[in-house]
Amino acid sequence: MNGADVVAEILKREGTEFLACYPRNPLIESCAAIDIRPVLCRQERVGVGMADGFSRMRRGRQNGVFAAQHGPGIENAFAGVAQAYSENVPLLVIPAGFPGPRQSVNPTFRAAEVFRPVTKYSAMAHTVGELPDLMRRAFQAMRSGKGGPVMVEIPTDVFDAEYNGDINYTPVPMMRSAPDPESVKTAATMLLAAKNPILWAGQGVIYAGAGAKLLALAELIAAPVACTNPGKSAVPDNHPLSLGGSTRSRSKMYAEFMKRADLVMAVGSSLTRTSFGPPLPDGKTLIHSTNDFSDINKDMPTDLGLMGDAELVVDALIEEIARQKKADDGSALSGLKDEIAAIKKEWLAEWADHLSSDEVPINQYRVISELMRAVDRDNVIITHESGSPREQLLPFWETTQAGSYMGWGKSTQLGYGLGLILGAKLANPDKLCINVMGDCSFGMTGMDIETASRNGIGILTVVFNNSVMACERGVMETSTAKYDALNVGGNYSKVAEGLNVASRRVDSPNDIQSAIKTAIDTTEKGQPFLLEIVAKEGYDFSRYQY
């Protein structure tokens, strides 16, 4: 067997279900030979996005893998890897590399070196014999601590070299750490002493599968749960203690309870300052639980740090709080639930005209409302897109299952959501997988809906087509007035038709429901559907401040 066969065998042992890829890379053929399905993308960063979406859905216990050609192929993939790095997603990138004699000759592109700033681990193989060790280190990096993309660059001569002997490789297990017991005791005392505690849930809660236990903790201390952008659906939005997720836009109850909080306990969150995540107000007592020491006191002064896996931290807190807590009559908890419900009702009433709007061009919130009514949300995975679709969808899409929403936005590349939803569908073939994007996002990556058609990946892509870069209206006034710079155009249902994807263009609110039904019927047959909405520009966002 040669080097490519060795790597394919290791991927097989690790349970790899498919290889997102773009030729040429010898690994593609070696994987196909042992029944690891190659899924060829149209653009490399979408291939990385597919590996990303798969890893998210499998909570890092299985990892998406992307393979690219040396030189231009892996160069094209940089944006996808950078996005995954900003989101701490554990995925594996295996580019081919130039042969050893060319490695020191400029302008040879040395991927392992160039990608080091946007990977958790990055290495180049020099000999075929070291491939098992390099793969072991890569999987160890993905399966311990904070996630992140890893890279093993394999020069073409190493891929082709003959490997002698048995492959000494055992699949790498997940590794978790538990919090310091004394810190747990202190945290429990602080939570019980707080008048208005709030639990802040990041995506670490989703990866740990700790949503139900976090809600049990919330019930125990009578605290609402606020999710970050990537943490949205850490707990279901329809739970009576949930405040939903937040980007720049958020629910009214999210803002109200964040204002009054005297203590915030962040679980599974880096608390990284970002333009598209919820801010943490000054003056709050902060307990910060994370699985990475470098997060503590990075952006936010921390009163108490708790290191460990989100599930193990919450388990320990529940046990300790139960030991310290005095009996109560439950009135605080029931009162809190009633207050959240009342503010939520008030918030939705304030937005009712948008959610039921008969405007033409169509109001985006009407589409979101119709979509929620039409689908079985217990069986949906959904993601937004960069820009306005993120701000419109994230506050109002009410999840009913933990881990059913893929939020992202520490980097905000237009078009990234398409790759994510392709990977999510490959991980969850029985679920309705939806990505909501704008026309500018479609312009970036839309050709890859053909990847869905060619591979029988039945996703539903909703495109809000308002024919303008709406988010930039306020910062490009002169260039727009003089040169019409912001306007973009296109009929994306026709583009879809040309790419063998069923589609429908909707310009009346009265046709939304029937179009969604047709779309769902199509995806249930294993084929993608593009639903194009002729939409208004849309500058109304749920931006309640605190």
Coordinates of C-alpha atoms in Angstrom, one line a residue:
M1 CA 0.0 0.0 0.0
N2 CA 1.1 3.6 -0.6
G3 CA 0.8 6.7 1.5
A4 CA -2.6 7.6 0.2
D5 CA -3.9 4.1 1.1
V6 CA -2.5 4.4 4.6
V7 CA -4.3 7.7 5.2
A8 CA -7.6 6.3 3.7
E9 CA -7.3 3.3 6.1
I10 CA -6.9 5.5 9.1
L11 CA -9.9 7.6 8.1
K12 CA -11.9 4.4 7.7
R13 CA -10.9 3.4 11.2
E14 CA -12.0 6.8 12.5
G15 CA -15.5 6.3 11.0
T16 CA -15.2 8.8 8.2
E17 CA -18.4 8.6 6.2
F18 CA -17.5 10.8 3.2
L19 CA -14.6 12.9 1.8
A20 CA -15.4 16.4 0.8
C21 CA -12.9 17.1 -2.0
Y22 CA -11.8 18.6 -5.2
P23 CA -9.3 17.0 -7.6
R24 CA -6.5 16.3 -7.7
N25 CA -5.5 14.5 -4.6
P26 CA -4.5 10.8 -4.5
L27 CA -6.5 10.4 -1.3
I28 CA -9.8 10.6 -3.3
E29 CA -9.2 7.3 -5.2
S30 CA -7.8 5.5 -2.1
C31 CA -10.9 6.5 -0.1
A32 CA -13.3 5.4 -2.9
A33 CA -11.6 2.0 -3.1
I34 CA -12.5 1.3 0.6
D35 CA -16.1 2.8 0.3
I36 CA -15.5 6.2 1.7
R37 CA -17.7 8.3 -0.6
P38 CA -16.1 11.3 -2.4
V39 CA -18.3 14.3 -2.5
L40 CA -16.8 16.7 -5.1
C41 CA -17.6 20.4 -4.5
R42 CA -17.6 23.2 -7.1
Q43 CA -15.5 25.5 -5.0
E44 CA -12.9 24.5 -2.3
R45 CA -14.2 26.7 0.5
V46 CA -17.6 25.1 0.2
G47 CA -15.9 21.8 0.5
V48 CA -14.4 22.9 3.8
G49 CA -17.9 24.2 4.8
M50 CA -19.3 20.7 4.2
A51 CA -16.7 19.2 6.6
D52 CA -17.6 22.0 9.1
G53 CA -21.3 21.3 9.0
F54 CA -20.8 17.6 9.4
S55 CA -18.4 18.1 12.4
R56 CA -20.9 20.4 14.1
M57 CA -23.8 18.0 13.7
R58 CA -21.7 15.1 15.1
R59 CA -20.6 17.3 18.0
G60 CA -16.9 16.7 17.1
R61 CA -17.2 13.0 17.9
Q62 CA -16.8 12.4 14.2
N63 CA -15.0 14.9 12.1
G64 CA -15.6 16.1 8.6
V65 CA -12.6 15.7 6.2
F66 CA -11.7 17.8 3.2
A67 CA -9.0 17.0 0.6
A68 CA -7.6 19.4 -2.0
Q69 CA -5.0 19.6 -4.7
H70 CA -1.6 21.1 -3.9
G71 CA -1.1 24.7 -4.9
P72 CA -4.3 26.3 -6.3
G73 CA -6.7 23.9 -4.7
I74 CA -5.6 24.4 -1.1
E75 CA -5.0 28.1 -1.8
N76 CA -8.7 28.4 -2.7
A77 CA -9.6 26.7 0.6
F78 CA -8.0 29.3 2.9
A79 CA -11.3 31.2 3.4
G80 CA -13.1 28.1 4.6
V81 CA -10.4 27.1 7.0
A82 CA -10.2 30.6 8.4
Q83 CA -13.9 30.6 9.0
A84 CA -13.8 27.3 10.8
Y85 CA -10.9 28.5 12.9
S86 CA -12.9 31.5 14.0
E87 CA -15.8 29.2 15.0
N88 CA -13.6 26.6 16.7
V89 CA -14.8 23.7 14.5
P90 CA -12.8 20.5 14.7
L91 CA -12.4 19.4 11.1
L92 CA -9.5 17.8 9.1
V93 CA -7.9 19.2 6.0
I94 CA -5.6 17.0 4.0
P95 CA -4.1 18.9 1.0
A96 CA -1.6 17.3 -1.3
G97 CA 1.8 19.1 -1.2
F98 CA 4.5 19.8 -3.7
P99 CA 7.2 17.1 -3.8
G100 CA 10.0 17.4 -1.3
P101 CA 12.7 18.8 -3.6
R102 CA 10.4 21.7 -4.5
Q103 CA 9.5 22.6 -0.9
S104 CA 12.4 25.1 -0.5
V105 CA 12.0 26.7 -3.9
N106 CA 10.0 29.8 -4.2
P107 CA 7.2 30.5 -5.0
T108 CA 6.1 26.9 -3.8
F109 CA 3.0 27.2 -1.7
R110 CA 3.7 25.4 1.6
A111 CA 0.2 24.9 3.0
A112 CA 1.1 23.6 6.5
E113 CA 3.2 26.7 7.0
V114 CA 0.7 29.2 5.5
F115 CA -2.3 27.8 7.3
R116 CA -0.6 27.6 10.8
P117 CA -2.3 30.9 12.0
V118 CA -5.8 29.5 11.2
T119 CA -5.4 25.9 12.5
K120 CA -5.1 24.3 15.9
Y121 CA -2.5 21.9 14.5
S122 CA -0.7 22.0 11.2
A123 CA 2.1 19.7 9.9
M124 CA 3.6 18.4 6.7
A125 CA 4.6 14.8 6.2
H126 CA 8.2 14.2 5.1
T127 CA 8.2 10.4 4.9
V128 CA 5.5 7.8 4.4
G129 CA 6.4 6.1 7.7
E130 CA 5.3 9.1 9.8
L131 CA 1.8 9.3 8.5
P132 CA 0.2 7.3 11.3
D133 CA 1.8 9.5 13.9
L134 CA 0.8 12.7 12.1
M135 CA -2.8 11.5 11.8
R136 CA -2.9 10.5 15.5
R137 CA -1.7 14.0 16.5
A138 CA -4.3 15.6 14.2
F139 CA -7.2 13.6 15.7
Q140 CA -5.9 14.2 19.2
A141 CA -6.0 17.9 18.6
M142 CA -9.6 17.7 17.3
R143 CA -10.9 15.5 20.1
S144 CA -9.5 17.4 23.1
G145 CA -10.0 20.9 24.5
K146 CA -11.4 23.7 22.4
G147 CA -12.0 22.6 18.8
G148 CA -10.4 23.9 15.7
P149 CA -9.4 22.8 12.1
V150 CA -6.3 20.8 11.8
M151 CA -4.1 20.2 8.7
V152 CA -1.9 17.4 7.5
E153 CA -0.1 18.3 4.3
I154 CA 1.1 15.3 2.3
P155 CA 3.5 15.9 -0.6
T156 CA 2.7 13.9 -3.7
D157 CA 5.9 11.8 -3.4
V158 CA 4.9 10.8 0.1
F159 CA 1.4 9.9 -1.1
D160 CA 2.9 7.7 -3.7
A161 CA 5.6 6.1 -1.6
E162 CA 5.3 2.5 -0.6
Y163 CA 4.4 1.8 3.1
N164 CA 5.9 -1.4 4.7
G165 CA 4.5 -3.2 7.7
D166 CA 1.2 -2.9 9.7
I167 CA -0.5 0.4 10.4
N168 CA -0.1 1.1 14.1
Y169 CA -3.2 3.2 14.6
T170 CA -6.1 3.1 17.1
P171 CA -9.0 5.6 16.8
V172 CA -8.6 8.5 19.2
P173 CA -11.3 8.9 21.8
M174 CA -12.8 12.2 23.0
M175 CA -11.0 13.7 26.0
R176 CA -12.8 15.8 28.6
S177 CA -11.7 17.5 31.8
A178 CA -13.7 18.1 34.9
P179 CA -13.6 21.4 37.0
D180 CA -11.7 22.0 40.2
P181 CA -14.0 20.9 43.2
E182 CA -13.2 24.0 45.3
S183 CA -14.1 26.3 42.4
V184 CA -17.3 24.4 41.9
K185 CA -18.2 25.1 45.6
T186 CA -17.4 28.8 45.2
A187 CA -19.5 29.0 42.0
A188 CA -22.5 27.3 43.6
T189 CA -22.4 29.8 46.6
M190 CA -22.1 32.7 44.2
L191 CA -25.1 31.5 42.1
L192 CA -27.3 31.0 45.1
A193 CA -26.4 34.4 46.5
A194 CA -27.2 36.3 43.3
K195 CA -30.5 38.1 43.1
N196 CA -30.8 37.9 39.3
P197 CA -28.5 35.3 37.9
I198 CA -28.4 34.5 34.2
L199 CA -26.9 31.5 32.4
W200 CA -25.0 32.4 29.2
A201 CA -24.8 29.3 26.9
G202 CA -22.2 29.1 24.2
Q203 CA -21.6 26.4 21.5
G204 CA -19.6 24.4 24.0
V205 CA -22.9 23.4 25.5
I206 CA -24.0 22.0 22.1
Y207 CA -20.8 20.1 21.5
A208 CA -21.1 18.6 25.0
G209 CA -24.7 17.7 24.6
A210 CA -25.4 19.5 27.9
G211 CA -28.5 21.5 27.0
A212 CA -30.9 19.4 29.1
K213 CA -28.6 19.5 32.1
L214 CA -28.1 23.2 31.7
L215 CA -31.9 23.7 31.9
A216 CA -32.0 21.5 35.0
L217 CA -29.4 23.9 36.6
A218 CA -31.5 26.9 35.5
E219 CA -34.6 25.4 37.1
L220 CA -32.6 24.7 40.3
I221 CA -31.5 28.3 40.7
A222 CA -34.4 30.0 38.9
A223 CA -32.3 31.6 36.2
P224 CA -33.1 32.4 32.5
V225 CA -30.8 31.0 29.8
A226 CA -29.4 33.4 27.1
C227 CA -27.6 31.8 24.1
T228 CA -24.8 33.3 22.0
N229 CA -24.9 33.4 18.2
P230 CA -23.0 30.1 17.8
G231 CA -24.7 28.8 21.0
K232 CA -28.3 29.3 19.7
S233 CA -30.3 26.1 20.3
A234 CA -27.9 25.0 23.1
V235 CA -31.3 24.9 24.8
P236 CA -34.6 24.9 22.8
D237 CA -36.0 28.4 22.3
N238 CA -39.5 27.2 23.2
H239 CA -38.4 26.3 26.8
P240 CA -40.0 28.7 29.3
L241 CA -36.6 29.7 30.7
S242 CA -35.0 30.4 27.3
L243 CA -34.3 34.0 26.1
G244 CA -33.2 32.8 22.7
G245 CA -29.9 33.6 20.9
S246 CA -28.3 36.9 20.1
T247 CA -26.3 38.5 17.4
R248 CA -26.6 42.3 16.9
S249 CA -30.3 41.5 16.9
R250 CA -32.1 39.7 19.8
S251 CA -35.4 39.2 21.6
K252 CA -36.8 41.8 23.9
M253 CA -36.7 39.4 26.9
Y254 CA -33.0 38.8 26.2
A255 CA -32.3 42.5 26.6
E256 CA -34.6 42.9 29.6
F257 CA -33.1 40.1 31.6
M258 CA -29.5 41.0 30.7
K259 CA -30.1 44.5 32.0
R260 CA -31.2 43.3 35.4
A261 CA -28.7 40.5 35.8
D262 CA -26.3 40.9 38.7
L263 CA -24.4 37.7 37.9
V264 CA -23.7 36.0 34.6
M265 CA -22.4 32.5 34.4
A266 CA -21.0 31.7 30.9
V267 CA -20.9 28.0 30.0
G268 CA -19.1 26.7 26.9
S269 CA -18.3 30.2 25.6
S270 CA -15.0 31.9 24.9
L271 CA -16.6 35.3 25.6
T272 CA -14.7 36.6 22.7
R273 CA -15.6 40.2 21.8
T274 CA -17.1 40.1 18.3
S275 CA -19.3 42.4 16.2
F276 CA -21.9 39.7 15.6
G277 CA -22.3 38.3 19.1
P278 CA -24.0 39.5 22.3
P279 CA -22.1 42.0 24.4
L280 CA -21.6 41.3 28.1
P281 CA -22.4 44.5 30.0
D282 CA -19.9 46.0 32.4
G283 CA -20.6 45.7 36.1
K284 CA -21.8 42.1 36.2
T285 CA -20.2 39.5 38.4
L286 CA -18.8 36.9 36.0
I287 CA -18.3 33.2 36.4
H288 CA -16.6 31.9 33.2
S289 CA -16.6 28.2 32.4
T290 CA -14.7 27.1 29.3
N291 CA -12.4 24.2 28.2
D292 CA -9.5 26.5 27.3
F293 CA -7.4 28.4 29.8
S294 CA -6.6 31.1 27.4
D295 CA -10.3 32.2 27.3
I296 CA -10.3 33.2 31.0
N297 CA -9.7 37.0 31.4
K298 CA -9.0 37.3 27.7
D299 CA -11.7 39.8 26.8
M300 CA -13.7 40.0 30.0
P301 CA -12.4 40.4 33.6
T302 CA -13.4 37.2 35.4
D303 CA -14.5 36.9 39.0
L304 CA -14.2 33.1 38.9
G305 CA -13.0 30.7 36.3
L306 CA -14.2 27.1 35.9
M307 CA -12.2 25.0 33.6
G308 CA -13.8 21.9 32.1
D309 CA -16.2 20.3 29.6
A310 CA -19.6 22.0 29.8
E311 CA -21.5 18.8 30.7
L312 CA -19.1 17.9 33.5
V313 CA -19.1 21.5 34.8
V314 CA -22.9 21.6 34.9
D315 CA -23.1 18.1 36.5
A316 CA -20.8 19.2 39.3
L317 CA -22.7 22.4 39.9
I318 CA -26.1 20.7 40.0
E319 CA -24.7 18.3 42.7
E320 CA -23.1 21.1 44.7
I321 CA -26.1 23.5 44.5
A322 CA -28.4 20.7 45.6
R323 CA -26.2 20.2 48.6
Q324 CA -26.1 23.9 49.5
K325 CA -29.6 25.1 48.6
K326 CA -32.3 25.5 51.1
A327 CA -35.8 24.3 50.3
D328 CA -38.1 26.8 48.7
D329 CA -41.7 26.8 47.5
G330 CA -40.9 27.1 43.8
S331 CA -42.6 30.5 43.5
A332 CA -39.5 32.2 42.2
L333 CA -39.2 29.8 39.4
S334 CA -42.8 29.9 38.3
G335 CA -42.8 33.7 38.6
L336 CA -39.7 33.9 36.4
K337 CA -41.3 31.7 33.7
D338 CA -44.4 33.8 33.8
E339 CA -42.4 37.0 33.4
I340 CA -40.4 35.7 30.4
A341 CA -43.6 34.5 28.7
A342 CA -45.2 37.9 29.3
I343 CA -42.3 39.8 27.7
K344 CA -42.1 37.3 24.9
K345 CA -45.8 37.9 24.1
E346 CA -45.2 41.6 24.2
W347 CA -42.2 41.4 21.9
L348 CA -44.0 39.2 19.3
A349 CA -47.0 41.6 19.4
E350 CA -44.6 44.5 18.6
W351 CA -43.4 42.5 15.5
A352 CA -46.7 41.0 14.5
D353 CA -47.2 43.4 11.6
H354 CA -43.8 42.3 10.1
L355 CA -44.5 38.6 10.8
S356 CA -47.9 38.7 9.0
S357 CA -47.1 41.4 6.5
D358 CA -48.7 41.4 3.0
E359 CA -46.1 43.8 1.6
V360 CA -44.8 43.4 -1.9
P361 CA -41.9 43.0 -2.3
I362 CA -42.2 40.4 0.4
N363 CA -41.2 41.1 4.0
Q364 CA -38.5 38.6 5.1
Y365 CA -40.2 38.2 8.5
R366 CA -43.3 36.9 6.8
V367 CA -41.3 34.2 5.1
I368 CA -39.7 33.2 8.4
S369 CA -43.1 33.0 10.1
E370 CA -44.6 31.0 7.2
L371 CA -41.6 28.6 7.3
M372 CA -42.0 28.0 11.0
R373 CA -45.7 27.2 10.5
A374 CA -45.0 24.9 7.6
V375 CA -42.3 22.6 8.9
D376 CA -41.9 20.2 11.7
R377 CA -39.3 22.1 13.7
D378 CA -38.5 18.9 15.7
N379 CA -37.0 17.5 12.5
V380 CA -35.3 20.7 11.1
I381 CA -31.7 21.8 11.0
I382 CA -31.3 25.4 9.9
T383 CA -28.6 28.0 9.4
H384 CA -28.5 31.6 8.5
E385 CA -26.2 33.5 6.2
S386 CA -24.0 36.5 6.7
G387 CA -25.6 39.9 6.8
S388 CA -29.3 40.7 7.0
P389 CA -30.5 37.0 6.9
R390 CA -28.6 36.4 10.1
E391 CA -30.1 39.4 11.8
Q392 CA -33.6 38.5 10.6
L393 CA -33.6 34.7 11.2
L394 CA -31.7 34.3 14.4
P395 CA -34.0 36.1 16.8
F396 CA -37.3 34.9 15.4
W397 CA -36.6 31.3 14.5
E398 CA -37.9 29.4 17.5
T399 CA -36.0 26.1 17.9
T400 CA -37.7 23.2 19.5
Q401 CA -34.7 20.8 19.7
A402 CA -31.3 21.4 21.2
G403 CA -28.5 21.6 18.5
S404 CA -30.9 22.3 15.6
Y405 CA -29.6 25.7 14.7
M406 CA -26.1 26.4 13.3
G407 CA -25.2 29.9 14.3
W408 CA -21.9 31.5 13.2
G409 CA -20.4 34.9 12.9
K410 CA -17.0 35.5 14.5
S411 CA -16.0 35.7 10.8
T412 CA -18.8 36.5 8.5
Q413 CA -18.0 35.3 5.0
L414 CA -20.9 35.6 2.5
G415 CA -22.0 32.2 1.3
Y416 CA -20.6 30.1 4.1
G417 CA -24.0 28.7 5.1
L418 CA -24.4 26.7 1.9
G419 CA -21.5 24.4 2.7
L420 CA -22.6 24.1 6.3
I421 CA -26.1 22.9 5.4
L422 CA -24.7 20.4 2.8
G423 CA -22.5 18.9 5.6
A424 CA -25.4 19.0 8.0
K425 CA -27.6 17.0 5.6
L426 CA -24.9 14.4 5.1
A427 CA -24.8 14.0 8.8
N428 CA -28.6 14.0 9.2
P429 CA -30.1 12.5 6.0
D430 CA -33.6 12.1 7.6
K431 CA -33.9 15.8 8.7
L432 CA -35.1 18.8 6.7
C433 CA -32.0 20.9 6.3
I434 CA -32.5 24.6 5.4
N435 CA -30.2 27.5 4.7
V436 CA -31.5 31.0 4.4
M437 CA -29.3 33.3 2.4
G438 CA -29.3 36.6 0.6
D439 CA -28.7 37.3 -3.1
C440 CA -25.1 38.5 -2.5
S441 CA -24.3 35.3 -0.6
F442 CA -25.7 33.2 -3.4
G443 CA -23.4 35.1 -5.8
M444 CA -20.5 33.9 -3.7
T445 CA -21.1 30.2 -3.5
G446 CA -24.5 29.5 -5.3
M447 CA -22.9 27.2 -8.0
D448 CA -22.6 24.6 -5.3
I449 CA -26.3 23.9 -5.3
E450 CA -25.3 21.7 -8.3
T451 CA -23.2 19.7 -5.8
A452 CA -26.4 19.0 -3.9
S453 CA -28.2 17.9 -7.1
R454 CA -25.4 15.7 -8.4
N455 CA -24.9 14.0 -5.1
G456 CA -28.6 13.7 -4.1
I457 CA -28.3 15.9 -1.0
G458 CA -31.8 17.2 -0.5
I459 CA -31.4 20.6 1.1
L460 CA -33.8 23.5 1.0
T461 CA -32.1 26.8 0.1
V462 CA -34.1 30.0 0.6
V463 CA -32.8 33.1 -1.2
F464 CA -34.0 36.5 -0.2
N465 CA -33.5 38.4 -3.4
N466 CA -33.8 42.2 -2.8
S467 CA -31.4 43.0 -5.7
V468 CA -29.2 45.2 -3.5
M469 CA -26.4 45.0 -0.9
A470 CA -28.8 46.3 1.7
C471 CA -26.5 46.3 4.7
E472 CA -24.1 48.7 2.9
R473 CA -26.7 51.3 2.1
G474 CA -25.6 53.7 4.9
V475 CA -21.9 53.5 4.2
M476 CA -21.8 53.8 0.4
E477 CA -24.1 56.7 -0.3
T478 CA -21.9 58.6 -2.7
S479 CA -20.8 55.6 -4.7
T480 CA -24.4 54.5 -5.0
A481 CA -25.7 57.9 -5.9
K482 CA -23.1 58.4 -8.6
Y483 CA -22.5 54.9 -9.9
D484 CA -25.3 52.7 -8.6
A485 CA -22.7 50.6 -6.9
L486 CA -24.9 48.7 -4.5
N487 CA -27.4 47.2 -6.9
V488 CA -27.0 43.6 -7.9
G489 CA -29.4 41.6 -10.1
G490 CA -30.4 38.1 -11.1
N491 CA -33.1 35.5 -11.3
Y492 CA -31.8 32.7 -9.1
S493 CA -34.5 30.3 -9.7
K494 CA -33.4 30.3 -13.4
V495 CA -29.8 29.7 -12.3
A496 CA -31.0 26.8 -10.2
E497 CA -32.9 25.3 -13.2
G498 CA -29.7 25.5 -15.2
L499 CA -27.9 23.6 -12.5
N500 CA -30.5 20.7 -12.3
V501 CA -32.1 22.0 -9.1
A502 CA -35.9 22.3 -8.7
S503 CA -36.9 25.9 -7.9
R504 CA -39.6 28.4 -7.6
R505 CA -39.6 32.2 -7.6
V506 CA -42.2 33.8 -5.3
D507 CA -43.2 37.4 -5.5
S508 CA -46.6 37.3 -3.6
P509 CA -47.0 36.5 0.1
N510 CA -50.0 34.4 -0.8
D511 CA -47.8 31.9 -2.6
I512 CA -45.3 31.3 0.1
Q513 CA -47.0 28.3 1.8
S514 CA -47.6 26.4 -1.4
A515 CA -44.0 27.0 -2.5
I516 CA -42.7 25.7 0.9
K517 CA -44.8 22.6 0.6
T518 CA -43.4 21.9 -2.9
A519 CA -39.9 22.4 -1.6
I520 CA -40.4 20.0 1.3
D521 CA -41.9 17.3 -1.0
T522 CA -38.8 17.7 -3.3
T523 CA -36.3 17.3 -0.5
E524 CA -38.1 14.3 0.8
K525 CA -37.3 12.6 -2.5
G526 CA -33.6 13.3 -1.9
Q527 CA -33.3 16.3 -4.2
P528 CA -32.5 20.0 -3.4
F529 CA -34.9 22.8 -3.9
L530 CA -34.2 26.6 -4.2
L531 CA -36.9 28.9 -3.1
E532 CA -36.3 32.4 -4.3
I533 CA -38.2 35.2 -2.5
V534 CA -38.5 38.6 -4.2
A535 CA -37.9 40.5 -1.0
K536 CA -37.9 44.1 0.2
E537 CA -34.6 45.7 1.2
G538 CA -35.5 45.3 4.8
Y539 CA -33.9 47.5 7.5
D540 CA -36.0 46.6 10.5
F541 CA -34.1 44.5 13.0
S542 CA -35.0 43.3 16.5
R543 CA -32.2 45.3 18.2
Y544 CA -33.3 45.8 21.8
Q545 CA -30.4 47.3 23.8
Y546 CA -29.2 46.6 27.3

